[in-house]
Every structure is written in structure tokens, then in C-alpha cells.
Short mmCIF file of N, CA and C in Angstrom, two decimals:
data_model
loop_
_atom_site.label_atom_id
_atom_site.label_comp_id
_atom_site.label_asym_id
_atom_site.label_seq_id
_atom_site.Cartn_x
_atom_site.Cartn_y
_atom_site.Cartn_z
N MET A 1 0.86 -1.21 0.03
CA MET A 1 0.04 0.10 0.04
C MET A 1 0.88 1.20 -0.07
N THR A 2 1.95 1.28 0.84
CA THR A 2 2.79 2.42 0.77
C THR A 2 3.50 2.72 -0.50
N THR A 3 3.80 1.62 -1.28
CA THR A 3 4.48 1.88 -2.61
C THR A 3 3.27 2.47 -3.45
N GLN A 4 2.11 2.06 -3.47
CA GLN A 4 1.11 2.71 -4.30
C GLN A 4 0.85 4.19 -3.94
N THR A 5 0.89 4.41 -2.61
CA THR A 5 0.81 5.77 -2.17
C THR A 5 1.84 6.62 -2.57
N ASN A 6 3.11 6.17 -2.47
CA ASN A 6 4.27 6.93 -2.96
C ASN A 6 4.25 7.22 -4.48
N ALA A 7 3.78 6.16 -5.19
CA ALA A 7 3.67 6.30 -6.69
C ALA A 7 2.61 7.39 -7.05
N PHE A 8 1.42 7.40 -6.33
CA PHE A 8 0.40 8.23 -6.63
C PHE A 8 0.89 9.72 -6.24
N ASN A 9 1.56 9.93 -5.13
CA ASN A 9 2.07 11.17 -4.77
C ASN A 9 3.11 11.64 -5.73
N ALA A 10 3.97 10.80 -6.26
CA ALA A 10 4.92 11.26 -7.22
C ALA A 10 4.15 11.71 -8.56
N TYR A 11 3.22 10.85 -8.90
CA TYR A 11 2.34 11.24 -10.05
C TYR A 11 1.73 12.66 -9.89
N LYS A 12 1.08 12.89 -8.82
CA LYS A 12 0.51 14.12 -8.51
C LYS A 12 1.44 15.27 -8.63
N GLN A 13 2.61 15.06 -7.96
CA GLN A 13 3.62 16.14 -7.97
C GLN A 13 4.13 16.37 -9.39
N ASN A 14 4.24 15.31 -10.30
CA ASN A 14 4.76 15.47 -11.55
C ASN A 14 3.76 16.29 -12.37
N SER A 15 2.33 15.98 -12.06
CA SER A 15 1.21 16.44 -12.80
C SER A 15 1.28 18.12 -12.55
N VAL A 16 1.56 18.45 -11.32
CA VAL A 16 1.57 19.96 -11.00
C VAL A 16 2.80 20.57 -11.58
N THR A 17 3.94 19.92 -11.48
CA THR A 17 5.24 20.65 -12.06
C THR A 17 5.28 20.75 -13.50
N THR A 18 4.57 19.80 -14.33
CA THR A 18 4.53 19.89 -15.67
C THR A 18 3.32 20.61 -16.38
N ALA A 19 2.38 21.02 -15.54
CA ALA A 19 1.10 21.53 -16.03
C ALA A 19 1.36 22.97 -16.42
N SER A 20 0.64 23.32 -17.55
CA SER A 20 0.66 24.84 -17.99
C SER A 20 -0.04 25.62 -16.96
N PRO A 21 0.12 27.06 -17.10
CA PRO A 21 -0.59 27.86 -16.13
C PRO A 21 -2.14 27.67 -16.33
N GLY A 22 -2.70 27.41 -17.50
CA GLY A 22 -4.04 27.18 -17.52
C GLY A 22 -4.46 25.98 -16.95
N GLU A 23 -3.67 24.99 -16.99
CA GLU A 23 -4.06 23.60 -16.42
C GLU A 23 -3.97 23.68 -14.88
N LEU A 24 -2.95 24.45 -14.31
CA LEU A 24 -2.89 24.73 -12.87
C LEU A 24 -4.16 25.48 -12.44
N THR A 25 -4.61 26.41 -13.14
CA THR A 25 -5.84 27.06 -12.85
C THR A 25 -7.11 26.04 -12.77
N LEU A 26 -7.11 25.27 -13.71
CA LEU A 26 -8.15 24.19 -13.70
C LEU A 26 -7.92 23.25 -12.52
N MET A 27 -6.89 22.97 -12.23
CA MET A 27 -6.62 22.08 -10.92
C MET A 27 -7.08 22.79 -9.74
N LEU A 28 -6.80 24.07 -9.67
CA LEU A 28 -7.24 24.90 -8.52
C LEU A 28 -8.87 24.88 -8.38
N TYR A 29 -9.39 25.13 -9.51
CA TYR A 29 -10.97 25.07 -9.54
C TYR A 29 -11.43 23.73 -9.02
N ASN A 30 -10.81 22.66 -9.54
CA ASN A 30 -11.17 21.25 -9.18
C ASN A 30 -10.99 20.99 -7.70
N GLY A 31 -9.81 21.58 -7.25
CA GLY A 31 -9.44 21.42 -5.77
C GLY A 31 -10.48 22.16 -4.87
N CYS A 32 -10.85 23.41 -5.27
CA CYS A 32 -11.90 24.17 -4.59
C CYS A 32 -13.25 23.40 -4.53
N LEU A 33 -13.59 22.81 -5.56
CA LEU A 33 -14.83 22.03 -5.54
C LEU A 33 -14.78 20.89 -4.76
N LYS A 34 -13.64 20.21 -4.76
CA LYS A 34 -13.37 19.10 -3.83
C LYS A 34 -13.53 19.48 -2.40
N PHE A 35 -13.00 20.56 -2.04
CA PHE A 35 -13.02 20.99 -0.55
C PHE A 35 -14.48 21.42 -0.19
N LEU A 36 -15.24 22.06 -1.23
CA LEU A 36 -16.57 22.47 -0.99
C LEU A 36 -17.30 21.22 -0.77
N ASN A 37 -17.22 20.16 -1.43
CA ASN A 37 -17.88 18.95 -1.32
C ASN A 37 -17.62 18.27 -0.02
N LYS A 38 -16.35 18.28 0.39
CA LYS A 38 -15.96 17.70 1.68
C LYS A 38 -16.60 18.62 2.83
N ALA A 39 -16.65 19.84 2.73
CA ALA A 39 -17.25 20.69 3.74
C ALA A 39 -18.86 20.44 3.85
N LYS A 40 -19.41 20.15 2.83
CA LYS A 40 -20.92 19.82 2.88
C LYS A 40 -21.03 18.49 3.58
N GLN A 41 -20.13 17.52 3.31
CA GLN A 41 -20.12 16.18 3.98
C GLN A 41 -19.90 16.36 5.40
N ALA A 42 -19.01 17.26 5.77
CA ALA A 42 -18.63 17.52 7.19
C ALA A 42 -19.82 18.06 7.93
N ILE A 43 -20.60 18.93 7.23
CA ILE A 43 -21.87 19.32 7.85
C ILE A 43 -22.81 18.33 8.15
N ALA A 44 -22.91 17.37 7.29
CA ALA A 44 -23.86 16.43 7.33
C ALA A 44 -23.39 15.41 8.46
N ASP A 45 -22.04 15.23 8.66
CA ASP A 45 -21.49 14.35 9.57
C ASP A 45 -21.46 15.16 11.01
N LYS A 46 -21.82 16.35 11.04
CA LYS A 46 -21.76 17.10 12.21
C LYS A 46 -20.25 17.28 12.76
N ASN A 47 -19.35 17.33 11.84
CA ASN A 47 -17.90 17.46 12.04
C ASN A 47 -17.52 18.89 11.80
N ILE A 48 -17.55 19.76 12.91
CA ILE A 48 -17.33 21.08 12.83
C ILE A 48 -15.87 21.42 12.41
N GLU A 49 -14.81 20.67 12.93
CA GLU A 49 -13.49 20.83 12.60
C GLU A 49 -13.21 20.62 11.14
N ALA A 50 -13.73 19.53 10.55
CA ALA A 50 -13.62 19.20 9.14
C ALA A 50 -14.30 20.29 8.26
N ARG A 51 -15.47 20.70 8.64
CA ARG A 51 -16.16 21.77 7.87
C ARG A 51 -15.42 22.97 7.87
N ASN A 52 -14.85 23.50 8.97
CA ASN A 52 -13.92 24.64 8.95
C ASN A 52 -12.79 24.61 8.17
N TYR A 53 -12.12 23.36 8.25
CA TYR A 53 -10.90 23.05 7.50
C TYR A 53 -11.12 23.27 6.02
N ASN A 54 -12.09 22.44 5.56
CA ASN A 54 -12.41 22.49 4.22
C ASN A 54 -12.93 23.84 3.59
N ILE A 55 -13.72 24.50 4.32
CA ILE A 55 -14.12 25.86 3.85
C ILE A 55 -12.86 26.74 3.71
N GLN A 56 -12.05 26.70 4.88
CA GLN A 56 -10.90 27.49 4.70
C GLN A 56 -9.93 27.18 3.66
N ARG A 57 -9.81 25.90 3.26
CA ARG A 57 -9.12 25.41 2.00
C ARG A 57 -9.63 26.12 0.81
N SER A 58 -11.09 25.96 0.67
CA SER A 58 -11.65 26.63 -0.39
C SER A 58 -11.42 28.16 -0.50
N GLN A 59 -11.53 28.76 0.69
CA GLN A 59 -11.31 30.22 0.73
C GLN A 59 -9.86 30.60 0.30
N ALA A 60 -8.94 29.72 0.66
CA ALA A 60 -7.49 29.95 0.27
C ALA A 60 -7.32 29.92 -1.18
N ILE A 61 -7.89 29.03 -1.90
CA ILE A 61 -7.92 28.88 -3.30
C ILE A 61 -8.55 30.15 -3.97
N ILE A 62 -9.66 30.48 -3.44
CA ILE A 62 -10.37 31.86 -3.97
C ILE A 62 -9.50 32.83 -3.73
N GLY A 63 -8.90 33.00 -2.54
CA GLY A 63 -7.87 34.18 -2.23
C GLY A 63 -6.76 34.11 -3.28
N GLU A 64 -6.19 33.07 -3.64
CA GLU A 64 -5.19 32.94 -4.59
C GLU A 64 -5.68 33.42 -5.94
N PHE A 65 -6.92 33.06 -6.36
CA PHE A 65 -7.45 33.68 -7.57
C PHE A 65 -7.58 35.23 -7.44
N MET A 66 -7.98 35.73 -6.31
CA MET A 66 -8.11 37.14 -6.19
C MET A 66 -6.75 37.77 -6.34
N SER A 67 -5.68 37.24 -5.68
CA SER A 67 -4.51 37.84 -5.62
C SER A 67 -3.68 37.82 -6.93
N THR A 68 -4.11 36.91 -7.79
CA THR A 68 -3.30 36.80 -9.15
C THR A 68 -4.07 37.37 -10.30
N LEU A 69 -5.16 38.11 -10.09
CA LEU A 69 -5.87 38.74 -11.11
C LEU A 69 -5.06 39.97 -11.59
N ASN A 70 -4.98 40.19 -12.82
CA ASN A 70 -4.34 41.30 -13.38
C ASN A 70 -5.43 42.40 -13.59
N MET A 71 -5.35 43.37 -12.78
CA MET A 71 -6.36 44.46 -12.69
C MET A 71 -6.26 45.39 -13.76
N ASP A 72 -5.35 45.32 -14.75
CA ASP A 72 -5.28 46.06 -15.99
C ASP A 72 -6.04 45.47 -16.98
N ILE A 73 -6.73 44.30 -16.81
CA ILE A 73 -7.60 43.62 -17.76
C ILE A 73 -9.00 43.83 -17.24
N GLU A 74 -9.95 44.21 -18.16
CA GLU A 74 -11.20 44.47 -17.75
C GLU A 74 -11.91 43.37 -17.06
N ILE A 75 -11.70 42.09 -17.68
CA ILE A 75 -12.44 40.93 -17.01
C ILE A 75 -12.15 40.81 -15.57
N SER A 76 -10.80 40.95 -15.25
CA SER A 76 -10.39 40.85 -13.83
C SER A 76 -11.20 41.76 -12.93
N LYS A 77 -11.57 43.05 -13.40
CA LYS A 77 -12.29 43.89 -12.58
C LYS A 77 -13.74 43.44 -12.35
N GLN A 78 -14.21 42.61 -13.30
CA GLN A 78 -15.50 42.01 -13.17
C GLN A 78 -15.52 40.76 -12.29
N MET A 79 -14.32 40.10 -12.31
CA MET A 79 -14.26 38.81 -11.52
C MET A 79 -13.94 38.96 -10.09
N LEU A 80 -13.34 39.98 -9.75
CA LEU A 80 -12.79 40.28 -8.33
C LEU A 80 -14.10 40.34 -7.39
N PRO A 81 -15.08 41.20 -7.83
CA PRO A 81 -16.27 41.25 -6.86
C PRO A 81 -16.98 39.87 -6.77
N LEU A 82 -16.93 39.03 -7.74
CA LEU A 82 -17.49 37.66 -7.62
C LEU A 82 -16.76 36.83 -6.69
N TYR A 83 -15.48 36.91 -6.79
CA TYR A 83 -14.59 36.05 -5.89
C TYR A 83 -14.79 36.52 -4.44
N GLU A 84 -14.89 37.92 -4.30
CA GLU A 84 -15.09 38.43 -2.99
C GLU A 84 -16.43 38.00 -2.41
N TYR A 85 -17.43 37.88 -3.23
CA TYR A 85 -18.78 37.42 -2.81
C TYR A 85 -18.67 36.14 -2.45
N MET A 86 -17.97 35.17 -3.25
CA MET A 86 -17.93 33.78 -2.83
C MET A 86 -17.21 33.60 -1.47
N ASN A 87 -16.07 34.34 -1.23
CA ASN A 87 -15.37 34.38 -0.01
C ASN A 87 -16.30 34.67 1.16
N ARG A 88 -17.00 35.76 1.08
CA ARG A 88 -17.79 36.24 2.07
C ARG A 88 -18.99 35.22 2.38
N ARG A 89 -19.56 34.65 1.30
CA ARG A 89 -20.51 33.68 1.54
C ARG A 89 -19.99 32.32 2.22
N LEU A 90 -18.71 31.98 1.91
CA LEU A 90 -18.19 30.84 2.59
C LEU A 90 -18.03 31.14 4.10
N THR A 91 -17.64 32.42 4.35
CA THR A 91 -17.56 32.75 5.80
C THR A 91 -18.86 32.59 6.47
N GLU A 92 -19.96 33.01 5.82
CA GLU A 92 -21.31 32.86 6.31
C GLU A 92 -21.68 31.43 6.50
N ALA A 93 -21.34 30.55 5.43
CA ALA A 93 -21.66 29.09 5.52
C ALA A 93 -20.96 28.57 6.72
N ASN A 94 -19.69 28.93 7.04
CA ASN A 94 -19.03 28.38 8.12
C ASN A 94 -19.69 28.72 9.40
N VAL A 95 -19.93 30.01 9.56
CA VAL A 95 -20.53 30.43 10.79
C VAL A 95 -21.95 29.90 11.08
N GLN A 96 -22.71 29.90 9.92
CA GLN A 96 -24.14 29.41 10.10
C GLN A 96 -24.23 27.91 9.89
N ASN A 97 -23.11 27.24 9.55
CA ASN A 97 -23.19 25.79 9.39
C ASN A 97 -24.21 25.50 8.25
N ASP A 98 -24.10 26.16 7.13
CA ASP A 98 -25.11 26.08 6.16
C ASP A 98 -24.69 25.46 4.73
N PRO A 99 -25.14 24.19 4.50
CA PRO A 99 -24.71 23.58 3.23
C PRO A 99 -25.26 24.34 2.03
N VAL A 100 -26.52 24.96 2.22
CA VAL A 100 -27.07 25.60 1.01
C VAL A 100 -26.15 26.78 0.59
N ILE A 101 -25.51 27.44 1.48
CA ILE A 101 -24.64 28.61 1.00
C ILE A 101 -23.43 27.84 0.24
N ILE A 102 -23.06 26.84 0.77
CA ILE A 102 -21.84 26.11 0.12
C ILE A 102 -22.23 25.70 -1.31
N GLU A 103 -23.42 25.26 -1.42
CA GLU A 103 -23.94 24.80 -2.81
C GLU A 103 -24.04 25.92 -3.72
N GLU A 104 -24.44 27.12 -3.26
CA GLU A 104 -24.50 28.29 -4.14
C GLU A 104 -23.05 28.66 -4.59
N VAL A 105 -22.07 28.67 -3.73
CA VAL A 105 -20.64 28.90 -4.09
C VAL A 105 -20.17 27.78 -5.04
N GLU A 106 -20.65 26.67 -4.71
CA GLU A 106 -20.24 25.47 -5.52
C GLU A 106 -20.73 25.68 -6.96
N GLY A 107 -21.82 26.15 -7.15
CA GLY A 107 -22.45 26.50 -8.48
C GLY A 107 -21.57 27.52 -9.29
N LEU A 108 -21.25 28.58 -8.47
CA LEU A 108 -20.37 29.67 -9.13
C LEU A 108 -19.05 29.07 -9.49
N VAL A 109 -18.47 28.28 -8.62
CA VAL A 109 -17.05 27.77 -9.01
C VAL A 109 -17.15 26.78 -10.15
N THR A 110 -18.23 26.04 -10.20
CA THR A 110 -18.47 25.14 -11.25
C THR A 110 -18.50 25.91 -12.66
N GLU A 111 -19.20 27.00 -12.56
CA GLU A 111 -19.39 27.77 -13.82
C GLU A 111 -17.96 28.30 -14.27
N PHE A 112 -17.20 28.81 -13.26
CA PHE A 112 -15.93 29.35 -13.59
C PHE A 112 -15.02 28.18 -14.11
N ARG A 113 -15.07 27.06 -13.49
CA ARG A 113 -14.24 25.90 -13.92
C ARG A 113 -14.65 25.42 -15.31
N ASP A 114 -15.95 25.37 -15.55
CA ASP A 114 -16.36 24.99 -16.90
C ASP A 114 -16.01 25.95 -18.07
N THR A 115 -16.08 27.31 -17.63
CA THR A 115 -15.68 28.32 -18.55
C THR A 115 -14.16 28.15 -18.93
N TRP A 116 -13.50 27.95 -17.82
CA TRP A 116 -12.01 27.79 -17.98
C TRP A 116 -11.64 26.67 -18.81
N LYS A 117 -12.27 25.52 -18.73
CA LYS A 117 -12.08 24.34 -19.51
C LYS A 117 -12.26 24.66 -20.98
N GLU A 118 -13.25 25.49 -21.27
CA GLU A 118 -13.58 25.79 -22.58
C GLU A 118 -12.42 26.74 -23.14
N VAL A 119 -12.00 27.71 -22.35
CA VAL A 119 -10.93 28.54 -22.69
C VAL A 119 -9.66 27.72 -23.11
N ILE A 120 -9.25 26.68 -22.21
CA ILE A 120 -8.08 25.85 -22.58
C ILE A 120 -8.36 25.09 -23.82
N LYS A 121 -9.52 24.60 -24.03
CA LYS A 121 -9.92 23.84 -25.33
C LYS A 121 -9.74 24.75 -26.54
N ILE A 122 -10.28 25.95 -26.52
CA ILE A 122 -10.27 26.85 -27.59
C ILE A 122 -8.73 27.24 -27.84
N ASN A 123 -7.97 27.50 -26.77
CA ASN A 123 -6.67 27.88 -26.95
C ASN A 123 -5.79 26.77 -27.53
N ARG A 124 -6.02 25.51 -27.21
CA ARG A 124 -5.38 24.43 -27.69
C ARG A 124 -5.68 24.25 -29.28
N GLN A 125 -7.07 24.51 -29.57
CA GLN A 125 -7.41 24.39 -30.99
C GLN A 125 -6.67 25.45 -31.79
N GLN A 126 -6.61 26.64 -31.28
CA GLN A 126 -5.96 27.79 -31.94
C GLN A 126 -4.45 27.47 -32.17
N GLN A 127 -3.77 26.90 -30.97
CA GLN A 127 -2.45 26.67 -31.03
C GLN A 127 -1.95 25.46 -31.91
N TYR A 128 -2.68 24.47 -31.88
CA TYR A 128 -2.39 23.17 -32.58
C TYR A 128 -3.19 23.06 -33.92
N GLY A 129 -4.20 23.87 -34.09
CA GLY A 129 -4.97 23.69 -35.34
C GLY A 129 -5.90 22.48 -35.12
N SER A 130 -6.38 22.00 -36.23
CA SER A 130 -7.28 20.81 -36.24
C SER A 130 -6.52 19.54 -36.55
N VAL A 131 -5.55 19.27 -35.81
CA VAL A 131 -4.67 18.04 -35.91
C VAL A 131 -5.61 16.84 -35.69
N GLY A 132 -5.56 15.85 -36.61
CA GLY A 132 -6.26 14.67 -36.47
C GLY A 132 -7.68 14.74 -36.94
N GLN A 133 -8.10 16.01 -37.39
CA GLN A 133 -9.51 16.08 -37.84
C GLN A 133 -9.45 16.11 -39.37
N ILE A 134 -10.60 15.77 -40.00
CA ILE A 134 -10.73 15.66 -41.40
C ILE A 134 -11.14 17.06 -42.01
#
């Protein structure tokens, strides 16, 4: 089992170190969704410590998105208030122990993630053309 764990950890580390910036962003969105899901489960399990931990992990990822926005670009000026809103709502979810608020944020993060996946797809198509297509 330890060998499998070590191999998986090496694979995860390699995935991160070889990923493009766009792929790293996608990984962060997916990580945020994973932590939100775990936070909802912790609420269902009445595990306050796990709820708090996973909400804070989600907030850390959202905070990273906020801190890396290029405010010289118009879309960043539109995204910042959305990230701030999600962060504030997660604080409320943590204080109120409310999975419905987490689901609201989860919906927003999912939309961002799905949009980002499309951006990566379009960028690859433009970069590599229609390789393998007739």
C-alpha cells in the first residue's frame, strides 16, 4: 500500500510541475470544488473541525485567484467582486453551518471551472489547429 501511495504522490507532484498555467488554474478550481464537497459532507456528519478546515481551504484557493488577477484587464475587474462574494458567502456558511450557501458557491465555482475548461480547449485548438481532424 505504501508503494502505491508513494507512486500516486509522485504522479500528483509531476502533474503539477509539468502543467501549464491554464491547467494549474483548472486544477485549483477542481480542488476548490473538492473542498466544498468535503465541507458539505462534514456538515452532514456534524464534524465542525472538518467543515471549518475544508471551507478555509476553499477560501485559500479563492484568495489565490483574487491575488493573481491582473487588474489592468477589464475581465479581472468584473471577476474580483465575484470572488469576494464567494469568499464572504463561505464565511457565512462556516458561521451558520449552512450547506445551502456552500452549494451556491459550488455552483459559481463550477461555472468558472467549466468556462476555464472551454478557454483551454479553444486555446489548444488555436495553438495546434485541427490536428487529427478531417
